mmCIF file of C-alpha atoms in Angstrom:
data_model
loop_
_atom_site.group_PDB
_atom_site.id
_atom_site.type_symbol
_atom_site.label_atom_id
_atom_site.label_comp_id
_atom_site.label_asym_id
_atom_site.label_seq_id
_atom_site.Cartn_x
_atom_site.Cartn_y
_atom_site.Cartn_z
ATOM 1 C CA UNK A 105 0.000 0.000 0.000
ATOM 2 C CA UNK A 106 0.650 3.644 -0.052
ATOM 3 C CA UNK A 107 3.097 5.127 2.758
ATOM 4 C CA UNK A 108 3.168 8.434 4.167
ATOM 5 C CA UNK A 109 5.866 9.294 6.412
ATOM 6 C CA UNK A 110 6.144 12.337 9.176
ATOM 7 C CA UNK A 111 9.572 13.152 10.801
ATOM 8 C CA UNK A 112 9.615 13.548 13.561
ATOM 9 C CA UNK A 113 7.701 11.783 15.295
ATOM 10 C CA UNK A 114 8.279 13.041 18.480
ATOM 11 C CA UNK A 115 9.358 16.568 19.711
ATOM 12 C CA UNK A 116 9.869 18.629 22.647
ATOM 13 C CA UNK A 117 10.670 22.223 22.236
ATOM 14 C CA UNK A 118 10.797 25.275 24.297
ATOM 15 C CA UNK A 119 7.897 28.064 24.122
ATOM 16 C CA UNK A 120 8.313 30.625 22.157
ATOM 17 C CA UNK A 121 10.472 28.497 19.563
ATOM 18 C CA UNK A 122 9.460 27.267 15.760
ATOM 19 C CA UNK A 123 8.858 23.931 14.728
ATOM 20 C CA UNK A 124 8.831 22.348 10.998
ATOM 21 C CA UNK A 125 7.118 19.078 11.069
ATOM 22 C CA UNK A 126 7.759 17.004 7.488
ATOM 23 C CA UNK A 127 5.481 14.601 5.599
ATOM 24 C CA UNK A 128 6.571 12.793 2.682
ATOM 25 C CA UNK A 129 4.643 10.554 0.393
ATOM 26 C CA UNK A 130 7.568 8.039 -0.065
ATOM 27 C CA UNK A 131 6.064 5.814 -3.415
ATOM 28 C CA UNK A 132 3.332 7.916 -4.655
ATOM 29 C CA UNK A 133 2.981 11.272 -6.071
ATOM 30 C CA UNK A 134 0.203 13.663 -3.671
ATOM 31 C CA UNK A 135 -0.719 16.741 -5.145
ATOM 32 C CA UNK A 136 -3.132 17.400 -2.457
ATOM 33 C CA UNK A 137 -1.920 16.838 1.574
ATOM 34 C CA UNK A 138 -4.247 17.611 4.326
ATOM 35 C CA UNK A 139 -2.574 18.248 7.896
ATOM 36 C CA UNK A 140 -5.029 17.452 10.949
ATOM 37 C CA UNK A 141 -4.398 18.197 14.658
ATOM 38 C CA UNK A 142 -5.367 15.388 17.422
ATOM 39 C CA UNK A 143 -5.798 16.745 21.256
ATOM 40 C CA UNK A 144 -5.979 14.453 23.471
ATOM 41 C CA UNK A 145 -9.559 12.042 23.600
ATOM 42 C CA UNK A 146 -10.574 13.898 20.945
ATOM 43 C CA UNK A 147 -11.435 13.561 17.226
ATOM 44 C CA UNK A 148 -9.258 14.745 14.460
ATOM 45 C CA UNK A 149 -9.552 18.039 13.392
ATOM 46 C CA UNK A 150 -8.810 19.343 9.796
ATOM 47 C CA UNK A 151 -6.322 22.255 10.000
ATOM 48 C CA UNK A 152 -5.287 22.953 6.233
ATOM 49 C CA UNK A 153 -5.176 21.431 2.878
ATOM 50 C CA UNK A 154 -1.921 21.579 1.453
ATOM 51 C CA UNK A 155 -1.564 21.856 -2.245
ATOM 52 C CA UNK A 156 1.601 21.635 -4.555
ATOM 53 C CA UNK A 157 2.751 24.828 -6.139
ATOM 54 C CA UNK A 158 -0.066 27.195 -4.543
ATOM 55 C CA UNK A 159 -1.371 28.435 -0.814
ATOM 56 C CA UNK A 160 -2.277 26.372 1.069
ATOM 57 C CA UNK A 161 -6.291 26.813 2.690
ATOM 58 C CA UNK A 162 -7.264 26.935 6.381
ATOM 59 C CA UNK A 163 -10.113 25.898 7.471
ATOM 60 C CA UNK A 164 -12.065 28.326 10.106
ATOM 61 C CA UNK A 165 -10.075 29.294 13.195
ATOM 62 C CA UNK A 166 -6.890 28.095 12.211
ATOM 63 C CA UNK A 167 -4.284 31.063 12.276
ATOM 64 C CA UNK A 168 -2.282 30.812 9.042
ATOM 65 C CA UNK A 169 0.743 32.900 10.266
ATOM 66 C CA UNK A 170 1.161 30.919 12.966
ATOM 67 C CA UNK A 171 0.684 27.175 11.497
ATOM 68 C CA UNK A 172 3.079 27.701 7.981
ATOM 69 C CA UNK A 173 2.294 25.177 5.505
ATOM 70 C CA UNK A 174 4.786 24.587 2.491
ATOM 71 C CA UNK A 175 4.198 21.457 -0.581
ATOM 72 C CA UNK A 176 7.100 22.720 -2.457
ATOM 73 C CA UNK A 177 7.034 19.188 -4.811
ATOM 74 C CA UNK A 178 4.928 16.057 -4.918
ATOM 75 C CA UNK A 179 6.028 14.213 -2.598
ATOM 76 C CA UNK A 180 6.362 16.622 0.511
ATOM 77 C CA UNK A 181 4.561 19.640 2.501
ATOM 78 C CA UNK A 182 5.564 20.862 5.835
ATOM 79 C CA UNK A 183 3.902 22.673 8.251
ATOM 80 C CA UNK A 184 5.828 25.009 10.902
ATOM 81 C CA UNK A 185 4.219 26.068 14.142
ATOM 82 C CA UNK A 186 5.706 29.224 14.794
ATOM 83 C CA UNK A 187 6.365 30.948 18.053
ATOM 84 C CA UNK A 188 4.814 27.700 19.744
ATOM 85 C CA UNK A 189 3.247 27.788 22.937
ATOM 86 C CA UNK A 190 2.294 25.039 25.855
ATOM 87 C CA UNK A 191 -1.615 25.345 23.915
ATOM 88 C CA UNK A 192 0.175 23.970 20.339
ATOM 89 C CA UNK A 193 0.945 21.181 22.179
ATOM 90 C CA UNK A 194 -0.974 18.066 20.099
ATOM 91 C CA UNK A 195 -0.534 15.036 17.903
ATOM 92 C CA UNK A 196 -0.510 16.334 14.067
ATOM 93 C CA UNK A 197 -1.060 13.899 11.528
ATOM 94 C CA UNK A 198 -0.951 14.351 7.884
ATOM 95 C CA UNK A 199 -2.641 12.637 4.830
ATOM 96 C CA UNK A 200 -1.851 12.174 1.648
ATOM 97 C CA UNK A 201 -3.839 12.462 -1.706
ATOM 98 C CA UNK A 202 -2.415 10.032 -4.557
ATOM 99 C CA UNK A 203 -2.493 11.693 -7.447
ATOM 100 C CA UNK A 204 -4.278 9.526 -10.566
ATOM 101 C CA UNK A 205 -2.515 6.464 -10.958
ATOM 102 C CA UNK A 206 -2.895 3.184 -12.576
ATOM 103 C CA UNK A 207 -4.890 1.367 -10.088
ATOM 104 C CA UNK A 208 -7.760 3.469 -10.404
ATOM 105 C CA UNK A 209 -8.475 6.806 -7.809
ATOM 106 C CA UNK A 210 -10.323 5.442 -5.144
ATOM 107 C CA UNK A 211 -10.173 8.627 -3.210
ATOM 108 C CA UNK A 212 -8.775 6.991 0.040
ATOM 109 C CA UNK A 213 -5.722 8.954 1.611
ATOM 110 C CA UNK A 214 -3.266 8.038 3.211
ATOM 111 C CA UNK A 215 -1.954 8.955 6.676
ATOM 112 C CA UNK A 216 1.632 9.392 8.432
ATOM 113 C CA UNK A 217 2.561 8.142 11.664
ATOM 114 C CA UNK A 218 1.664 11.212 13.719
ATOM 115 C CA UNK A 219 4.002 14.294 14.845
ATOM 116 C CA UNK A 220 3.499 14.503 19.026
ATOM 117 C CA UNK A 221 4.690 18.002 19.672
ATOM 118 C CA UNK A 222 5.554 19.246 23.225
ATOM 119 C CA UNK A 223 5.495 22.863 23.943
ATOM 120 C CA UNK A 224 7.457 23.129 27.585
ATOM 121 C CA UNK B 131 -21.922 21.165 8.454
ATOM 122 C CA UNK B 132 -21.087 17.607 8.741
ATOM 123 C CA UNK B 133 -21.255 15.777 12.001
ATOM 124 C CA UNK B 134 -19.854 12.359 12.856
ATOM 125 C CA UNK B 135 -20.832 10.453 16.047
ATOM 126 C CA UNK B 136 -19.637 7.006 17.017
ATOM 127 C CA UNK B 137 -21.261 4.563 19.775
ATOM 128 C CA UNK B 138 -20.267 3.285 21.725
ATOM 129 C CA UNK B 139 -17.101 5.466 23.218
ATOM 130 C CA UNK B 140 -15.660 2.189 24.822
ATOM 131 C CA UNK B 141 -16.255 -1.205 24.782
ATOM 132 C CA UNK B 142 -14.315 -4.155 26.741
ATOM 133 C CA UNK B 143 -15.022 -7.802 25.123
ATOM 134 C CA UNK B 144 -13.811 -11.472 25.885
ATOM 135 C CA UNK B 145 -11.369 -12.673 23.527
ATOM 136 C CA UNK B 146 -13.247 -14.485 21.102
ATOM 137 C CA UNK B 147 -16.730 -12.305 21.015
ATOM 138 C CA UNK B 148 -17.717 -11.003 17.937
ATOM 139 C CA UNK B 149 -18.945 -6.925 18.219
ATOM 140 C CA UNK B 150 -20.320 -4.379 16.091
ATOM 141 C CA UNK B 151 -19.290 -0.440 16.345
ATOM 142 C CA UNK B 152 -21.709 2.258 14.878
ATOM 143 C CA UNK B 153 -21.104 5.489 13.497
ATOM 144 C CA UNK B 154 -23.449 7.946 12.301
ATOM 145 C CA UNK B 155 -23.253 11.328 9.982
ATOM 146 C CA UNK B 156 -25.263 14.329 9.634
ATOM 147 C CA UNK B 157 -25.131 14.810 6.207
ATOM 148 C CA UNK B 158 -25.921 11.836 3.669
ATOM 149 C CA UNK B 159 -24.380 13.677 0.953
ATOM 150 C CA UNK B 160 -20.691 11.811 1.089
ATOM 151 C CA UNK B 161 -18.239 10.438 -0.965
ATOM 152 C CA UNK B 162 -17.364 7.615 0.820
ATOM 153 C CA UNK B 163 -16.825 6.775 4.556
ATOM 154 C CA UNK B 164 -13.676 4.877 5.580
ATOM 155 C CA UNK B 165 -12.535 3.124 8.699
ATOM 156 C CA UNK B 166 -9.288 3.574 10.926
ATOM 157 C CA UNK B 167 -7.668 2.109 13.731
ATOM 158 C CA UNK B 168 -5.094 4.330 15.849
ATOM 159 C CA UNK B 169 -2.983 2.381 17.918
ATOM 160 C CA UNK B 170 -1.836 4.989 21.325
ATOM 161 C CA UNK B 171 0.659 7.647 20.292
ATOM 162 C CA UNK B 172 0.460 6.339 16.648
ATOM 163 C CA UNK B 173 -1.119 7.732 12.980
ATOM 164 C CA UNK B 174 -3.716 6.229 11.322
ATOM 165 C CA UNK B 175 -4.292 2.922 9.410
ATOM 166 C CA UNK B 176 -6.860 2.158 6.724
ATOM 167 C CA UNK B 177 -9.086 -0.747 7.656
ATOM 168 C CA UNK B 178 -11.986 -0.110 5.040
ATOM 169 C CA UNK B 179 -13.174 2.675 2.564
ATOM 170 C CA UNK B 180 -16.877 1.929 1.263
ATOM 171 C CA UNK B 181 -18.076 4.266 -1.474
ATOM 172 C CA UNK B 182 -20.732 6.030 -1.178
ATOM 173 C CA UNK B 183 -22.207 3.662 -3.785
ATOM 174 C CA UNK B 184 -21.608 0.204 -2.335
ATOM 175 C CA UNK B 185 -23.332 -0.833 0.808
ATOM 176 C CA UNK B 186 -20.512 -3.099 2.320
ATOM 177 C CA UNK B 187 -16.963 -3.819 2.407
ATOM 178 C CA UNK B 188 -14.928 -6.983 4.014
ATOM 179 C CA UNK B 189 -11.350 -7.295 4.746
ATOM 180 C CA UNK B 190 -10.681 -11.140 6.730
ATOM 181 C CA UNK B 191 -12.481 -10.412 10.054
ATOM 182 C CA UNK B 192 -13.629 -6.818 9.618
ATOM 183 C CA UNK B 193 -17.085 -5.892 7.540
ATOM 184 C CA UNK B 194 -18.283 -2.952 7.204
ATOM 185 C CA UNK B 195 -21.594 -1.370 5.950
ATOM 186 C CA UNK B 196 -23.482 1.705 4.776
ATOM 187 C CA UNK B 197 -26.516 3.095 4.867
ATOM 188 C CA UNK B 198 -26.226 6.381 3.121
ATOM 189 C CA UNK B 199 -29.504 7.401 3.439
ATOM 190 C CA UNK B 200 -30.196 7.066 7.034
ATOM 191 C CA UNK B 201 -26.294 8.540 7.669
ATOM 192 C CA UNK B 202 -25.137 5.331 9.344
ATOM 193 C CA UNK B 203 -22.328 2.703 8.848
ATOM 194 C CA UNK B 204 -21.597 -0.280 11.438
ATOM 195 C CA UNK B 205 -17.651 -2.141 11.524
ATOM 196 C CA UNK B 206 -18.241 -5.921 12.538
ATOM 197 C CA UNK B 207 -15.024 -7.742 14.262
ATOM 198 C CA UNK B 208 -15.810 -11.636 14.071
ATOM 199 C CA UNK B 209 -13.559 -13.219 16.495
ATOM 200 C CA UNK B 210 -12.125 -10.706 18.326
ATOM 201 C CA UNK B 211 -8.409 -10.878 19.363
ATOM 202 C CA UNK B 212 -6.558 -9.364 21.546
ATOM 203 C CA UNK B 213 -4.471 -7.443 19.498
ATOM 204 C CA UNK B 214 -7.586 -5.889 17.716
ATOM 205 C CA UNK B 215 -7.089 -3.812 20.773
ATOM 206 C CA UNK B 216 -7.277 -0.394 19.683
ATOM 207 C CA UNK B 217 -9.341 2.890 18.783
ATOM 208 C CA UNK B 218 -11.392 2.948 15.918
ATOM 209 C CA UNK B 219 -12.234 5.902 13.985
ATOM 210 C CA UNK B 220 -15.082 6.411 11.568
ATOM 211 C CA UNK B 221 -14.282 9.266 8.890
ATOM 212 C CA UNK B 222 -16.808 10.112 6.247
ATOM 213 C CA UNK B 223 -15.497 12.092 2.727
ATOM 214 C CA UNK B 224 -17.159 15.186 1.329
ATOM 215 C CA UNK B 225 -16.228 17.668 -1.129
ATOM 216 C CA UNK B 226 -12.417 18.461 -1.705
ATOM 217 C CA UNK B 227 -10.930 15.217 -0.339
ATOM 218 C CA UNK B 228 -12.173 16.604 3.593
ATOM 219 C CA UNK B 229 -12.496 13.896 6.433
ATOM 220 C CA UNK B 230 -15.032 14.560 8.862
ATOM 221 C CA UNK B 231 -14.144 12.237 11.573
ATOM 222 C CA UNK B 232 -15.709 10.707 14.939
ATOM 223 C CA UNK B 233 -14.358 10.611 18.381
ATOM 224 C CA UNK B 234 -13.521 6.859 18.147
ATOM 225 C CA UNK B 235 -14.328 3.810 19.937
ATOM 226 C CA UNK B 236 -11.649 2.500 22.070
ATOM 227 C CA UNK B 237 -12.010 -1.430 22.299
ATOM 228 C CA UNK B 238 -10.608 -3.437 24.328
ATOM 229 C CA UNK B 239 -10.622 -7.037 24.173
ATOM 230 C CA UNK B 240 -9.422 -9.090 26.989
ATOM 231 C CA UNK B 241 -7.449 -12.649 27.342
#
């Protein structure tokens, strides 16, 4: 199957610090990447969709100078909390479109391991 | 806007018991509805995607099913094992490739 990949997976950073979280669709091309945020017990909320070669769009409450979101090629977007603070501290997990491929476009995506982030 | 709820929140089984989870959406106009399991402090794997078009799907021990137009879908286990052990999140597809998902069902299924 299709494999997404975040890095890190783990991190623990001072407040007031930035933080680049990478996913990477490692054997599929993903023209489209959505990045979701995960608190604790709680359902996963859609931040942004991330598309190649243009801005990326928030979705409603979601401050798009703070949470920077980059999909400079196929294959990989990041998204950068900036100036992060002990309330950015969550699970974000991204998912990957696969662009039209041989199999047929199902529409499923594809999700990375997870990003824990720690805001001390 | 689209709403997903999933019943029950938690549910502890024998090893062995077959169980159904339910999830239910707001809005019948979908794309298709897919199934996850998180394991703790882990992403998200695929179990099943149903279109919106097909009424069931089956993977080994897992079935799922949809009824569009009453907004509902149910994930069967047969023969539950322990290491089924997990959450399971319900996630229904609408326009521009945006999931809509529940709050899980963490199962538990004992020894």
């Amino acid at each position: 199957g299709a494999v997404v990949s975040q890095h890190p997976s783990w991190v623990i950073c001072k407040s007031g610090t930035s933080v680049k979280i990478e996913c990477r669709s490692l054997d599929f091309q993903a023209t489209t990447m959505f990045w979701y945020r995960q608190f604790p017990k709680q359902s996963l909320m859609l931040m942004a969709t991330s598309n190649e070669g243009s801005k990326a769009t928030y979705e409603q409450g979601v401050e798009k100078d703070k949470f920077l979101i980059n999909h400079a090629s196929l294959t990989l977007s990041t998204l950068t909390v900036t100036s992060a603070h002990p309330e950015d501290s969550s699970f974000y997990i991204c998912s990957a479109r696969r662009t039209r491929w041989a199999g047929g476009n199902t529409g499923e995506l594809f999700f990375g391991e997870g990003s824990r982030l720690t805001v001390l | 806007k689209q709403e997903v709820t999933q019943i029950p929140a938690a549910l502890s089984v024998p090893e062995g018991e077959n169980l159904v989870l339910n999830c239910s959406f707001t809005d019948s106009a979908i794309y298709n509805l897919q199934w996850f399991r998180q394991d703790p402090g882990k992403g998200l794997t695929s179990l099943l995607l149903i279109q919106s078009s097909q009424r069931e799907q089956t993977s080994g021990r897992l079935n799922a099913s949809l009824d569009k137009s009453s907004g509902r879908s149910t994930l069967y286990i047969a023969a539950s094992q322990p290491g089924d052990s997990a959450t399971y999140l319900c996630a229904v597809r609408g326009s521009n490739y945006k999931l809509t998902f529940g709050k899980g069902t963490l199962l538990t299924v004992n020894p």
